[in-house]
């Protein structure tokens, strides 16, 4: 796995193609990742008056969901991408709820008021920190004593066929040994011992991990190819290759996906950790 990107590099990445792709595919992301949003919400055990922080909120689906459940409280989403925060605000202005708001900031370094939140949640938004211990320590300080943390993070690339199958086909076509070298920050919390150490060093207690398996409804082969090829992990694999080589790799991805398409589209397995802890 490549070294973790610095905060500045992550910020540039999420203000470029990664952010634009996510915003353009908001509906698809939310549909595909719906099982994990539901798992995080259930694990958060929200009350009606909770003050909730959604870390790495993207375009705000989890923020809005928790705001509706904490109807007498408040839900705040934080993300470093200006494009995604702008989209989150636009969607929320149109759909509600009124008790959801958003901050454009790096959750690793942002000066949250001490003890401001009762609960923190994240749907794959805690994977991109420069210094995970420092980031979670900063979040710990923003959580009231006894407050709850609940987030999802991917298990290894090898256990996530929705990404592994097309990436292995592309890697083979590009002459790479395998696809794991492009796994990058998306799988930075794949190892349970690392999760426990990071959260423990950041001050959290009662750290628990539960496996969540969900077949992802990726849509048609074209939809699946767009979704996977536009993601951060595929872009890392394609980096440095000529456009013609990338086109051949995309054709190899398509060839790997086509035999897996069912009448209702491509539906491949995924596996993540549901992590909970307390301040």
XYZ file of C-alpha atoms in Angstrom:
279
model
C 0.000 0.000 0.000
C 1.275 3.429 -0.890
C 2.162 5.864 1.839
C -0.678 7.929 3.217
C -1.101 11.241 1.436
C -0.466 14.410 3.371
C -3.376 16.637 4.319
C -2.409 19.140 1.630
C -2.293 16.414 -1.024
C -5.638 15.044 0.146
C -7.156 18.507 0.036
C -5.961 19.002 -3.554
C -7.249 15.554 -4.535
C -10.691 16.190 -3.081
C -10.963 19.584 -4.782
C -10.277 18.054 -8.179
C -11.570 15.082 -10.173
C -12.383 13.017 -7.089
C -14.748 15.639 -5.752
C -16.359 16.356 -9.117
C -16.915 12.652 -9.769
C -18.504 12.186 -6.353
C -20.826 15.176 -6.779
C -21.829 14.092 -10.289
C -22.659 10.610 -8.982
C -24.312 11.563 -5.704
C -27.481 9.535 -6.302
C -25.481 6.486 -7.361
C -23.101 6.680 -4.390
C -25.974 6.982 -1.957
C -27.839 4.061 -3.527
C -24.794 1.794 -3.683
C -23.648 2.578 -0.142
C -27.113 2.567 1.442
C -26.493 -0.657 3.454
C -23.518 0.946 5.169
C -25.329 4.184 5.938
C -28.080 2.116 7.577
C -25.534 0.122 9.592
C -23.819 3.275 10.889
C -27.127 4.893 11.820
C -28.235 1.824 13.763
C -24.904 1.589 15.587
C -25.002 5.282 16.505
C -28.026 4.703 18.761
C -29.195 8.287 18.324
C -31.590 10.079 20.606
C -33.927 12.868 19.507
C -31.810 15.559 21.162
C -28.345 14.435 20.029
C -25.818 16.829 18.589
C -24.231 14.800 15.784
C -21.040 15.293 13.765
C -20.744 13.504 10.397
C -17.046 13.238 9.519
C -16.168 13.302 5.824
C -19.809 13.976 5.041
C -19.498 14.225 1.265
C -22.793 15.441 -0.147
C -24.538 14.940 3.174
C -26.729 11.819 3.006
C -25.696 10.623 6.472
C -25.889 14.140 7.910
C -29.452 14.543 6.725
C -30.459 11.097 7.956
C -29.089 11.686 11.434
C -30.630 15.166 11.560
C -34.054 13.681 10.928
C -33.558 11.162 13.708
C -32.162 13.782 16.095
C -35.138 16.000 15.336
C -34.730 18.097 18.485
C -30.960 18.237 18.168
C -28.544 19.164 15.401
C -26.464 17.342 12.785
C -23.332 18.922 11.340
C -21.400 17.547 8.393
C -17.731 18.363 7.916
C -15.741 17.777 4.728
C -12.618 19.257 3.189
C -14.104 19.376 -0.328
C -15.684 22.739 -1.122
C -17.589 21.189 -4.038
C -19.117 18.458 -1.926
C -20.031 20.810 0.916
C -21.675 23.148 -1.601
C -23.651 20.220 -3.036
C -24.608 19.070 0.469
C -25.953 22.531 1.268
C -27.887 22.723 -2.009
C -29.523 19.325 -1.483
C -30.343 20.162 2.132
C -31.806 23.549 1.187
C -34.078 21.750 -1.260
C -34.986 18.684 0.807
C -34.342 19.615 4.431
C -34.129 18.998 7.277
C -33.651 22.414 8.838
C -31.429 21.094 11.663
C -28.597 19.999 9.323
C -25.639 22.245 8.555
C -22.186 21.856 7.027
C -18.604 23.009 7.594
C -15.913 23.061 4.902
C -12.857 22.062 6.928
C -10.267 19.373 7.585
C -11.597 17.363 10.522
C -8.026 16.450 11.500
C -7.091 20.021 12.390
C -10.323 22.014 12.658
C -10.828 23.670 16.060
C -14.141 22.131 17.109
C -15.531 23.439 20.415
C -14.618 21.031 23.224
C -17.363 18.535 24.027
C -19.639 20.016 21.355
C -21.091 16.712 20.108
C -22.910 13.759 21.662
C -22.316 11.403 18.741
C -19.948 11.173 15.792
C -20.658 9.143 12.673
C -19.007 8.534 9.335
C -19.708 6.505 6.208
C -16.173 5.830 4.916
C -15.136 9.417 5.677
C -12.402 8.658 8.231
C -10.039 6.906 5.798
C -8.088 9.848 4.420
C -6.328 11.437 7.384
C -2.637 12.371 7.166
C -2.150 11.390 10.833
C -5.069 9.179 11.936
C -4.154 9.283 15.629
C -3.992 13.079 15.629
C -7.236 13.263 13.667
C -9.166 10.964 15.975
C -7.661 12.730 19.004
C -8.998 16.020 17.631
C -12.417 14.432 17.130
C -12.249 12.887 20.599
C -11.853 16.371 22.054
C -14.999 17.505 20.264
C -17.036 14.628 21.706
C -18.571 14.901 25.167
C -17.332 12.430 27.807
C -19.146 9.161 27.203
C -20.142 10.233 23.695
C -20.410 7.569 20.993
C -18.413 7.080 17.791
C -19.754 4.916 14.948
C -18.220 4.638 11.486
C -17.704 2.260 8.579
C -14.364 1.507 6.941
C -13.497 -0.948 4.194
C -11.932 -4.290 4.933
C -9.117 -5.356 2.586
C -9.334 -4.947 -1.166
C -9.119 -8.735 -1.457
C -12.490 -9.089 0.299
C -14.270 -6.459 -1.799
C -15.140 -8.074 -5.124
C -16.967 -4.967 -6.350
C -13.582 -3.270 -6.627
C -11.157 -6.204 -6.728
C -12.595 -7.885 -9.832
C -12.384 -4.906 -12.211
C -9.134 -3.592 -10.718
C -7.360 -6.933 -11.038
C -8.378 -7.065 -14.693
C -7.049 -3.554 -15.263
C -3.839 -4.233 -13.341
C -3.138 -7.353 -15.399
C -3.666 -5.433 -18.637
C -1.336 -2.646 -17.466
C 1.357 -5.147 -16.515
C 1.083 -4.472 -12.790
C 1.772 -7.384 -10.464
C -1.626 -6.938 -8.783
C -4.106 -4.253 -7.852
C -3.187 -3.956 -4.189
C -0.495 -1.377 -4.874
C -3.217 1.083 -5.849
C -5.389 0.350 -2.821
C -4.221 3.517 -1.105
C -5.973 5.423 1.682
C -9.385 3.865 0.996
C -8.128 0.755 2.811
C -6.071 2.515 5.479
C -8.206 1.088 8.311
C -8.654 -2.417 6.922
C -6.735 -4.145 9.742
C -8.633 -4.471 13.045
C -5.494 -4.213 15.183
C -4.628 -0.908 13.500
C -8.129 0.429 14.131
C -7.925 -0.507 17.810
C -4.458 1.018 18.181
C -5.360 4.270 16.400
C -8.544 4.799 18.392
C -6.946 3.747 21.661
C -4.012 6.100 21.161
C -6.501 8.874 20.368
C -8.258 8.364 23.701
C -11.266 6.249 22.752
C -12.455 3.299 24.821
C -14.677 0.258 24.270
C -13.524 -0.134 20.669
C -15.489 -2.822 18.870
C -15.502 -3.979 15.250
C -18.289 -5.922 13.564
C -18.119 -7.238 10.008
C -20.771 -5.997 7.605
C -21.218 -7.804 4.278
C -23.419 -6.265 1.599
C -23.886 -7.068 -2.091
C -23.615 -3.695 -3.790
C -26.231 -2.851 -6.462
C -23.822 -1.371 -9.002
C -26.245 -1.127 -11.934
C -25.479 -1.956 -15.547
C -21.993 -2.827 -16.760
C -21.654 0.744 -18.040
C -22.767 2.135 -14.675
C -20.373 -0.149 -12.810
C -17.464 0.771 -15.042
C -18.168 4.490 -14.581
C -18.483 4.091 -10.828
C -15.307 2.064 -10.340
C -13.121 3.817 -12.931
C -14.013 7.237 -11.530
C -13.001 6.304 -8.014
C -9.810 7.232 -6.200
C -8.415 3.679 -6.208
C -8.744 3.229 -9.977
C -7.258 6.670 -10.636
C -4.223 5.667 -8.585
C -3.835 2.546 -10.714
C -4.123 4.513 -13.970
C -1.760 7.297 -12.898
C 1.300 7.625 -15.129
C -0.113 5.525 -17.976
C -0.780 6.829 -21.459
C -4.421 7.384 -22.443
C -4.315 4.479 -24.893
C -3.126 2.132 -22.136
C -5.898 3.352 -19.829
C -8.470 2.713 -22.568
C -7.217 -0.854 -22.949
C -7.374 -1.312 -19.171
C -10.954 -0.030 -19.161
C -11.817 -2.561 -21.870
C -10.298 -5.286 -19.693
C -12.427 -4.126 -16.769
C -15.538 -4.281 -18.935
C -14.665 -7.788 -20.095
C -14.306 -8.912 -16.464
C -17.660 -7.385 -15.480
C -19.817 -8.502 -18.405
C -20.056 -12.203 -17.395
C -21.169 -11.115 -13.902
C -24.135 -9.016 -15.046
C -27.548 -10.317 -13.992
C -30.887 -9.169 -15.449
C -31.027 -6.446 -12.779
C -27.404 -5.428 -13.276
C -24.067 -6.107 -11.604
C -24.237 -6.937 -7.909
C -20.901 -7.830 -6.291
C -19.949 -8.518 -2.717
C -18.430 -5.937 -0.410
C -17.123 -6.157 3.130
C -16.497 -3.412 5.694
C -15.993 -2.947 9.403
C -18.579 -1.227 11.531
C -16.536 0.409 14.272
C -17.952 1.731 17.534
C -16.239 3.338 20.515
C -16.806 5.827 23.344
C -14.967 8.915 24.521
